[in-house]
Coordinates of C-alpha atoms and ligand atoms in Angstrom, one line a residue:
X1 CA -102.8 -139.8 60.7
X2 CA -105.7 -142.0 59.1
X3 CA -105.1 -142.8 55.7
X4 CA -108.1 -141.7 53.4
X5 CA -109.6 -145.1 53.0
X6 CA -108.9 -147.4 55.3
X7 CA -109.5 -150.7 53.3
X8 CA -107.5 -149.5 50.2
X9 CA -103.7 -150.2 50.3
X10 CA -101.5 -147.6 49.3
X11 CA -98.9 -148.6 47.2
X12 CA -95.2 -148.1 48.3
X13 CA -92.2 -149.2 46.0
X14 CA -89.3 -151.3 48.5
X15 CA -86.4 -149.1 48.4
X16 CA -83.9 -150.6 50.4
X17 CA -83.8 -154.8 52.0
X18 CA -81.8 -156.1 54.9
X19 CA -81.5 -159.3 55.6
X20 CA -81.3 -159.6 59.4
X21 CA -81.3 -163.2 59.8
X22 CA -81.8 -166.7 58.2
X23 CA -85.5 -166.4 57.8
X24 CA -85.6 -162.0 58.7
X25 CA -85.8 -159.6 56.3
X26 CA -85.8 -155.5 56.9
X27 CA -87.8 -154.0 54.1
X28 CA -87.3 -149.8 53.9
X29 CA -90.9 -148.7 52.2
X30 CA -91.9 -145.4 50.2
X31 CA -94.8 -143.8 49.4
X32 CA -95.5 -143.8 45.8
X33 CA -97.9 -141.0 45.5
X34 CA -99.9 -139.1 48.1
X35 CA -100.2 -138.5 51.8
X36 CA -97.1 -140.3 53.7
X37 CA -98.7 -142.7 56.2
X38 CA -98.0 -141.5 59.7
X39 CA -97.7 -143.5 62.4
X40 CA -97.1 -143.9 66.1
X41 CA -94.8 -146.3 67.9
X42 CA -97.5 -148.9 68.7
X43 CA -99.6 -148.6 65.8
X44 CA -99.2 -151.4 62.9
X45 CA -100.2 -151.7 59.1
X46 CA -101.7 -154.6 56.8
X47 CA -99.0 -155.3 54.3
X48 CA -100.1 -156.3 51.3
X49 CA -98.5 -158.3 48.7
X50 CA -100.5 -158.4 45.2
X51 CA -101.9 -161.6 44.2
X52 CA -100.6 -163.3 47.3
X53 CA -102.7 -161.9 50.4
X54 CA -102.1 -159.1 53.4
X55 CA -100.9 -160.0 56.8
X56 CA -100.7 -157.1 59.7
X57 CA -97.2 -156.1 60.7
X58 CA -95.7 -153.1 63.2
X59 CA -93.1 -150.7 61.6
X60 CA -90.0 -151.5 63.4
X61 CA -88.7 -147.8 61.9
X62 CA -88.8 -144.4 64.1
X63 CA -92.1 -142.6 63.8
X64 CA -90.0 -139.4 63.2
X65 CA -88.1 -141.0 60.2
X66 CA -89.7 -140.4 56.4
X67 CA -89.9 -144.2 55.3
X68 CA -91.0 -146.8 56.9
X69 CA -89.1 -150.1 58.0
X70 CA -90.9 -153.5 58.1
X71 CA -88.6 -156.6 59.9
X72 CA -90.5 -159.6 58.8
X73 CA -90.3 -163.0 59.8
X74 CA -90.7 -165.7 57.0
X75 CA -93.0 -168.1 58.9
X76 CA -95.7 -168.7 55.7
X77 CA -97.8 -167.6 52.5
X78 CA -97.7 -163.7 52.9
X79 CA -94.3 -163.3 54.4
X80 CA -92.6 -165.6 51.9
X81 CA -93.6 -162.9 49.3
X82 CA -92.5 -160.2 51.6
X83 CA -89.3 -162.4 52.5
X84 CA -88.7 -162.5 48.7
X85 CA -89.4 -159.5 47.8
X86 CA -86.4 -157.3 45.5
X87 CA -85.6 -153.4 46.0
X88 CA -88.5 -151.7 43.4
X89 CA -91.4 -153.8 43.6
X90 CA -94.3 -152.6 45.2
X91 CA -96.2 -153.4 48.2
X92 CA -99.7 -151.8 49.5
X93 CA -99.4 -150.3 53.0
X94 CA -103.0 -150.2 54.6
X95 CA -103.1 -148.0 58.1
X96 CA -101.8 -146.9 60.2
X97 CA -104.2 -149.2 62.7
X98 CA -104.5 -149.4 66.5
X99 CA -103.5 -147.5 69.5
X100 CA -99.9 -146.1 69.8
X101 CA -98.3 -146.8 73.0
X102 CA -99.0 -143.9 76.0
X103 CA -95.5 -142.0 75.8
X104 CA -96.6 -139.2 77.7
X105 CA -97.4 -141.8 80.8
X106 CA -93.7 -142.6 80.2
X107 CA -92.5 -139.4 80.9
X108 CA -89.8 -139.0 83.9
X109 CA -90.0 -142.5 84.2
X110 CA -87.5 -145.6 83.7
X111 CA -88.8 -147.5 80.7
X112 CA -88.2 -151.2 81.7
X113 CA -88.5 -152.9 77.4
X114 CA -88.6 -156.8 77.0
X115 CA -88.2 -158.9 73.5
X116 CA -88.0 -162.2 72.0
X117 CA -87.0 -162.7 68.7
X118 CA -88.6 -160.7 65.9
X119 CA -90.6 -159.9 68.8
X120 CA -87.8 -156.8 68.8
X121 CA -89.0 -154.8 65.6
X122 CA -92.1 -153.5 67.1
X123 CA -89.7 -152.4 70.3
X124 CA -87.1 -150.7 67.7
X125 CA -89.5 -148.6 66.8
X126 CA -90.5 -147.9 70.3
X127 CA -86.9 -147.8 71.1
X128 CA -86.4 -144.8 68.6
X129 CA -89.3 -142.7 69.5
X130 CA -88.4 -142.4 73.2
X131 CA -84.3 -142.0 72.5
X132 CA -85.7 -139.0 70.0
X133 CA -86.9 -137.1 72.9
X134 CA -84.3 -139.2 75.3
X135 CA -84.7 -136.2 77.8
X136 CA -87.8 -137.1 78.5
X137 CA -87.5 -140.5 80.5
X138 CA -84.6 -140.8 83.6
X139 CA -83.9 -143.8 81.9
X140 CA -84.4 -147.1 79.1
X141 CA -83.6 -150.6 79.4
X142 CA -83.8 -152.9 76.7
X143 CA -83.9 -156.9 77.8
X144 CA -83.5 -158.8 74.5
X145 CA -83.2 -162.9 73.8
X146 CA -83.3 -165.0 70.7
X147 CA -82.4 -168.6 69.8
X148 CA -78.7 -168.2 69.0
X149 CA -76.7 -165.0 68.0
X150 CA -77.5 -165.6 64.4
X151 CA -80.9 -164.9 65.4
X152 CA -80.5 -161.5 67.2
X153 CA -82.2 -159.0 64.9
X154 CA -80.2 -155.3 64.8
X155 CA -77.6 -157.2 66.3
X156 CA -75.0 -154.7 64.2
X157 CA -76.9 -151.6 65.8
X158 CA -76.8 -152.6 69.1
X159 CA -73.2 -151.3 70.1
X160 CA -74.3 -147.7 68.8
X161 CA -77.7 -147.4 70.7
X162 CA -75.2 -148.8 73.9
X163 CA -73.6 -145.8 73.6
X164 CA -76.6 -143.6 74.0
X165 CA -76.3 -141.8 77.7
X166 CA -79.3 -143.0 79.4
X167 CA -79.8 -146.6 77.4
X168 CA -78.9 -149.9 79.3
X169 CA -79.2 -153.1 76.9
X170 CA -78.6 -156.9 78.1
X171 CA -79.0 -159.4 75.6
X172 CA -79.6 -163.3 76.0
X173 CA -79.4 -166.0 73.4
X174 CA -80.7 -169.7 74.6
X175 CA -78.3 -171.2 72.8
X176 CA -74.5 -169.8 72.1
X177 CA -71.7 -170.3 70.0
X178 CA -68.0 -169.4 69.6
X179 CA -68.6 -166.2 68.7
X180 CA -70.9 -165.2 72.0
X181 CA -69.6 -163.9 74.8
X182 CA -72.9 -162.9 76.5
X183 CA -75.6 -164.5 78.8
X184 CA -76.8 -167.8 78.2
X185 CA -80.6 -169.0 78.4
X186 CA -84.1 -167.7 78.2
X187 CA -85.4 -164.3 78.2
X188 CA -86.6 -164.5 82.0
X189 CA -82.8 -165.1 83.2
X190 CA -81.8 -161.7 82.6
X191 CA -84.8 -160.9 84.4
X192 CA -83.4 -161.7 87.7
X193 CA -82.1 -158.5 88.6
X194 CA -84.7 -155.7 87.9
X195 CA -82.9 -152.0 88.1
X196 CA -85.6 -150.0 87.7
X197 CA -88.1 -148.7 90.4
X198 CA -90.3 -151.3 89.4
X199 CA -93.5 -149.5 91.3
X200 CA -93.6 -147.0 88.9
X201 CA -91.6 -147.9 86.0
X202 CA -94.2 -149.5 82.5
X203 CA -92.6 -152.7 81.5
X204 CA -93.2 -153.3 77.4
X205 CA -93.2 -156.5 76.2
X206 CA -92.8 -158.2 72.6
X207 CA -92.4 -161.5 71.6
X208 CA -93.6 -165.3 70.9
X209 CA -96.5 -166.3 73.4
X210 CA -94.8 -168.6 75.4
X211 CA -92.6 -165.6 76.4
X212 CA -94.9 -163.2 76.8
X213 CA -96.7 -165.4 79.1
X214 CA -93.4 -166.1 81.1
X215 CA -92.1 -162.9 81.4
X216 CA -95.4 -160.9 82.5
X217 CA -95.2 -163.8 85.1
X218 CA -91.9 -163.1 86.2
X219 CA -92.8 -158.9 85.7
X220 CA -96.0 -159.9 88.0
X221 CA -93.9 -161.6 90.6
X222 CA -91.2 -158.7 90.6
X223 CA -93.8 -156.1 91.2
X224 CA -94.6 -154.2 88.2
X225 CA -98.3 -153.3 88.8
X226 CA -100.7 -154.9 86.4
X227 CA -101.5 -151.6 84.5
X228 CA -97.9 -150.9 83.9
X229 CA -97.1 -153.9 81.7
X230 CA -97.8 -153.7 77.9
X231 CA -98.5 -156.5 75.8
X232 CA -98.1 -157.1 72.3
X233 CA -101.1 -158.8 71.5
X234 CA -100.6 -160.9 68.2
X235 CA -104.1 -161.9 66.7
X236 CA -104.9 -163.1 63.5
X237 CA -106.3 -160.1 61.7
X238 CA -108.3 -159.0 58.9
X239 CA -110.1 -155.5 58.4
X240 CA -108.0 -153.9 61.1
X241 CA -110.5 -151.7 62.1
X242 CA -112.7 -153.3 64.4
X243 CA -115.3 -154.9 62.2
X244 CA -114.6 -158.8 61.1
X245 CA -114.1 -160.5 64.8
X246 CA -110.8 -161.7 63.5
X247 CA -109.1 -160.4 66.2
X248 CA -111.5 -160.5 69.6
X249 CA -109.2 -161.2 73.0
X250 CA -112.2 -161.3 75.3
X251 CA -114.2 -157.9 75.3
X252 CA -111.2 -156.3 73.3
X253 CA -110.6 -156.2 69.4
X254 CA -106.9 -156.4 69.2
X255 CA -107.1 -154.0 65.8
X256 CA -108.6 -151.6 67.7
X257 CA -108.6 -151.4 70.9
X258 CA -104.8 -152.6 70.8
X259 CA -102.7 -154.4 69.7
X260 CA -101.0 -153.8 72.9
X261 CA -102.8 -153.8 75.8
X262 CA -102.4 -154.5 79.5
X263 CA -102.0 -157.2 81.9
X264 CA -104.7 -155.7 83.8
X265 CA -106.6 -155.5 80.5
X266 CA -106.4 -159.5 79.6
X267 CA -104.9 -161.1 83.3
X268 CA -108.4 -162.6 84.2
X269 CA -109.3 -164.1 80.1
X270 CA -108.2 -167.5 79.6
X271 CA -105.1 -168.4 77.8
X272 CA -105.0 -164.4 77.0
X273 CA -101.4 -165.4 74.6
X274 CA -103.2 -168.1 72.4
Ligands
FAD1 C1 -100.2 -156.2 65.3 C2 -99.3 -157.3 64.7 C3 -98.0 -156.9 64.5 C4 -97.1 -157.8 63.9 N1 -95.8 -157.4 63.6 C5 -95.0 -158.2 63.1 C6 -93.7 -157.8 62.7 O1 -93.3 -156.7 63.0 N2 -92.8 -158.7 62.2 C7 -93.2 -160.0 61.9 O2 -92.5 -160.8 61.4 N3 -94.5 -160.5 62.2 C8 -95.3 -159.6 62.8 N4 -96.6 -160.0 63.1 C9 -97.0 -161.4 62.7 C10 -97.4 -161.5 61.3 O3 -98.6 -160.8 61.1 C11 -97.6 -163.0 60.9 O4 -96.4 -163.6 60.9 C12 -98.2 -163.1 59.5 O5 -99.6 -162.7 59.6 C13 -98.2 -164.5 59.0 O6 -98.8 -164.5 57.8 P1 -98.4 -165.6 56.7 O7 -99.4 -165.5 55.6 O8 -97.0 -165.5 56.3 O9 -98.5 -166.9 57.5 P2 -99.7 -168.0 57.4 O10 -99.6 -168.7 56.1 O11 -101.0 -167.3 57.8 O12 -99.3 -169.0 58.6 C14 -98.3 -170.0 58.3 C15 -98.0 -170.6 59.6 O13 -97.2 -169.8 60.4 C16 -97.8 -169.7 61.7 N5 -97.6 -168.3 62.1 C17 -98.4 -167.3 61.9 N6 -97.9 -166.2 62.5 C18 -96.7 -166.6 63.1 C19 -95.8 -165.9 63.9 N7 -95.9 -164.6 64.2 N8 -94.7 -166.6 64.4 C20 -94.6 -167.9 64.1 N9 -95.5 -168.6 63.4 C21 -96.5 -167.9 62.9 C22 -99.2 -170.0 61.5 O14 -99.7 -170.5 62.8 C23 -99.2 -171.0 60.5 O15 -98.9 -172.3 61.0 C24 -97.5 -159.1 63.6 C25 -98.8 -159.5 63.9 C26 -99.7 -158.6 64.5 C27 -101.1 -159.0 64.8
FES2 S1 -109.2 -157.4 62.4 FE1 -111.3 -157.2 62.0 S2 -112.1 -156.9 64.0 FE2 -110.0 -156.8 64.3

């Protein structure tokens, strides 16, 4: 699964752009030449864009699939050039880095997912490994919010997965419009009602800091147990492979030992989200 070198990039030629929002792009990825990069849902890759710099991103594709999907947010230097990129120009892929996320610890259980914003394309990816082998879990929820409706990523492919026997999706916008018929607020108010057995179901959860750290409150308060709640740690990163300090949360480098680790992991550092 490890590419040869890990500091070289590995050059991949953008097949295939969606533009999911204002300022979110999709980019499909293929290998040039050599080994395809396997990954696991969890894991992420350094991007890099020649001339312009890397910057660390998790596929939001299935792990099963060929290529690889990137949804990027445009938020500064390296995902400009990555928001602007055109079908057949090439990008280096460095990775895959990290841990993946425990799917056989999910087995037979309810899978309780959480996002927030472009917070989601790390879940997608999750998303599509477990409803792969769907048999596998009794059940997946998926508890999404954005801004508005403009900025729901996937928002096209979210009648199709609600269709999927044994998938239960809510989605929440903070702010609606004419079009939007669903909830209205903050992640945490579709929260209020947890189905799942919520002693022994993991809760996985993606998004801007501010909403990590209110819903693993609200999670916390529910009951989930501290070891059952997965965080998508967002560090700024360099090597990706546990050697720079870029990326230290406490006694953890997020490269390496993460990027998603537990509440129980980071509950007692302070300001674990910054
Ligand atoms: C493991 C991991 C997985 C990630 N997966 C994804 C992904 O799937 N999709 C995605 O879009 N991003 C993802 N990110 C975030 C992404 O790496 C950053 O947005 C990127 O590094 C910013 O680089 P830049 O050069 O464009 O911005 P910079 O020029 O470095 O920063 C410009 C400004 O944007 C701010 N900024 C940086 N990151 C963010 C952010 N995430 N949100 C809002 N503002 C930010 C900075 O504080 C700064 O003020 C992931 C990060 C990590 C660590
Ligand atoms: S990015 Fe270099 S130690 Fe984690």
């Amino acid at each position: 699964m490890e590419a040869v070198n890990p500091y070289y990039p590995i050059p991949t030629k953008v097949k295939k752009i969606i533009s999911e929002t204002s300022n979110v792009t999709t980019i499909t990825t293929f290998i040039l030449a050599g080994m395809p990069i396997k990954f696991e849902a969890g894991q992420f890759a350094e991007l890099t864009v020649p001339g312009v710099g890397e910057a660390p991103f998790t596929p939001s594709s299935s792990p099963y699939a060929k290529d690889m999907k990137f949804t990027i947010m445009c938020v500064g230097r390296v995902t400009e050039a990555l928001f602007n990129l055109k079908e057949g120009d090439v990008v280096g892929v460095r990775g895959p880095f990290g841990k993946p996320y425990p799917l056989k610890e999910f087995k037979g259980k309810e899978i309780y997912i959480v996002g927030g914003g472009v917070g989601f394309a790390p879940l997608r990816s999750l998303f599509l490994a477990l409803v792969h082998n769907i048999k596998d879990y009794k059940k997946i929820y998926i508890r999404y919010g954005a801004r508005t409706p403009k900025d729901l990523v996937y928002r096209n492919l979210v009648p199709e997965w609600q269709r999927i026997d044994g998938v239960d999706i809510l989605l929440t916008v903070d702010v609606g419009d004419e079009s939007w018929q669903g909830r209205v607020g903050v992640v945490t108010v579709i929260l209020d009602e947890i189905p799942v057995d919520i002693k022994n179901s993991p809760a996985i959860v993606c998004g801007p800091p501010l909403m990590l750290k209110f819903v693993t409150q609200r999670l916390v308060d529910a009951g989930f147990k501290n070891e059952n709640i997965y965080l998508s740690m967002e560090k700024n990163m360099s090597c990706g492979v546990g050697k720079c300090n870029h990326c230290r949360v406490g006694k953890f480098y997020v490269c390496k030992d993460g990027p998603v680790l537990t509440w129980s992991d980071v509950k007692d550092i302070e300001e674990p989200f910054l």
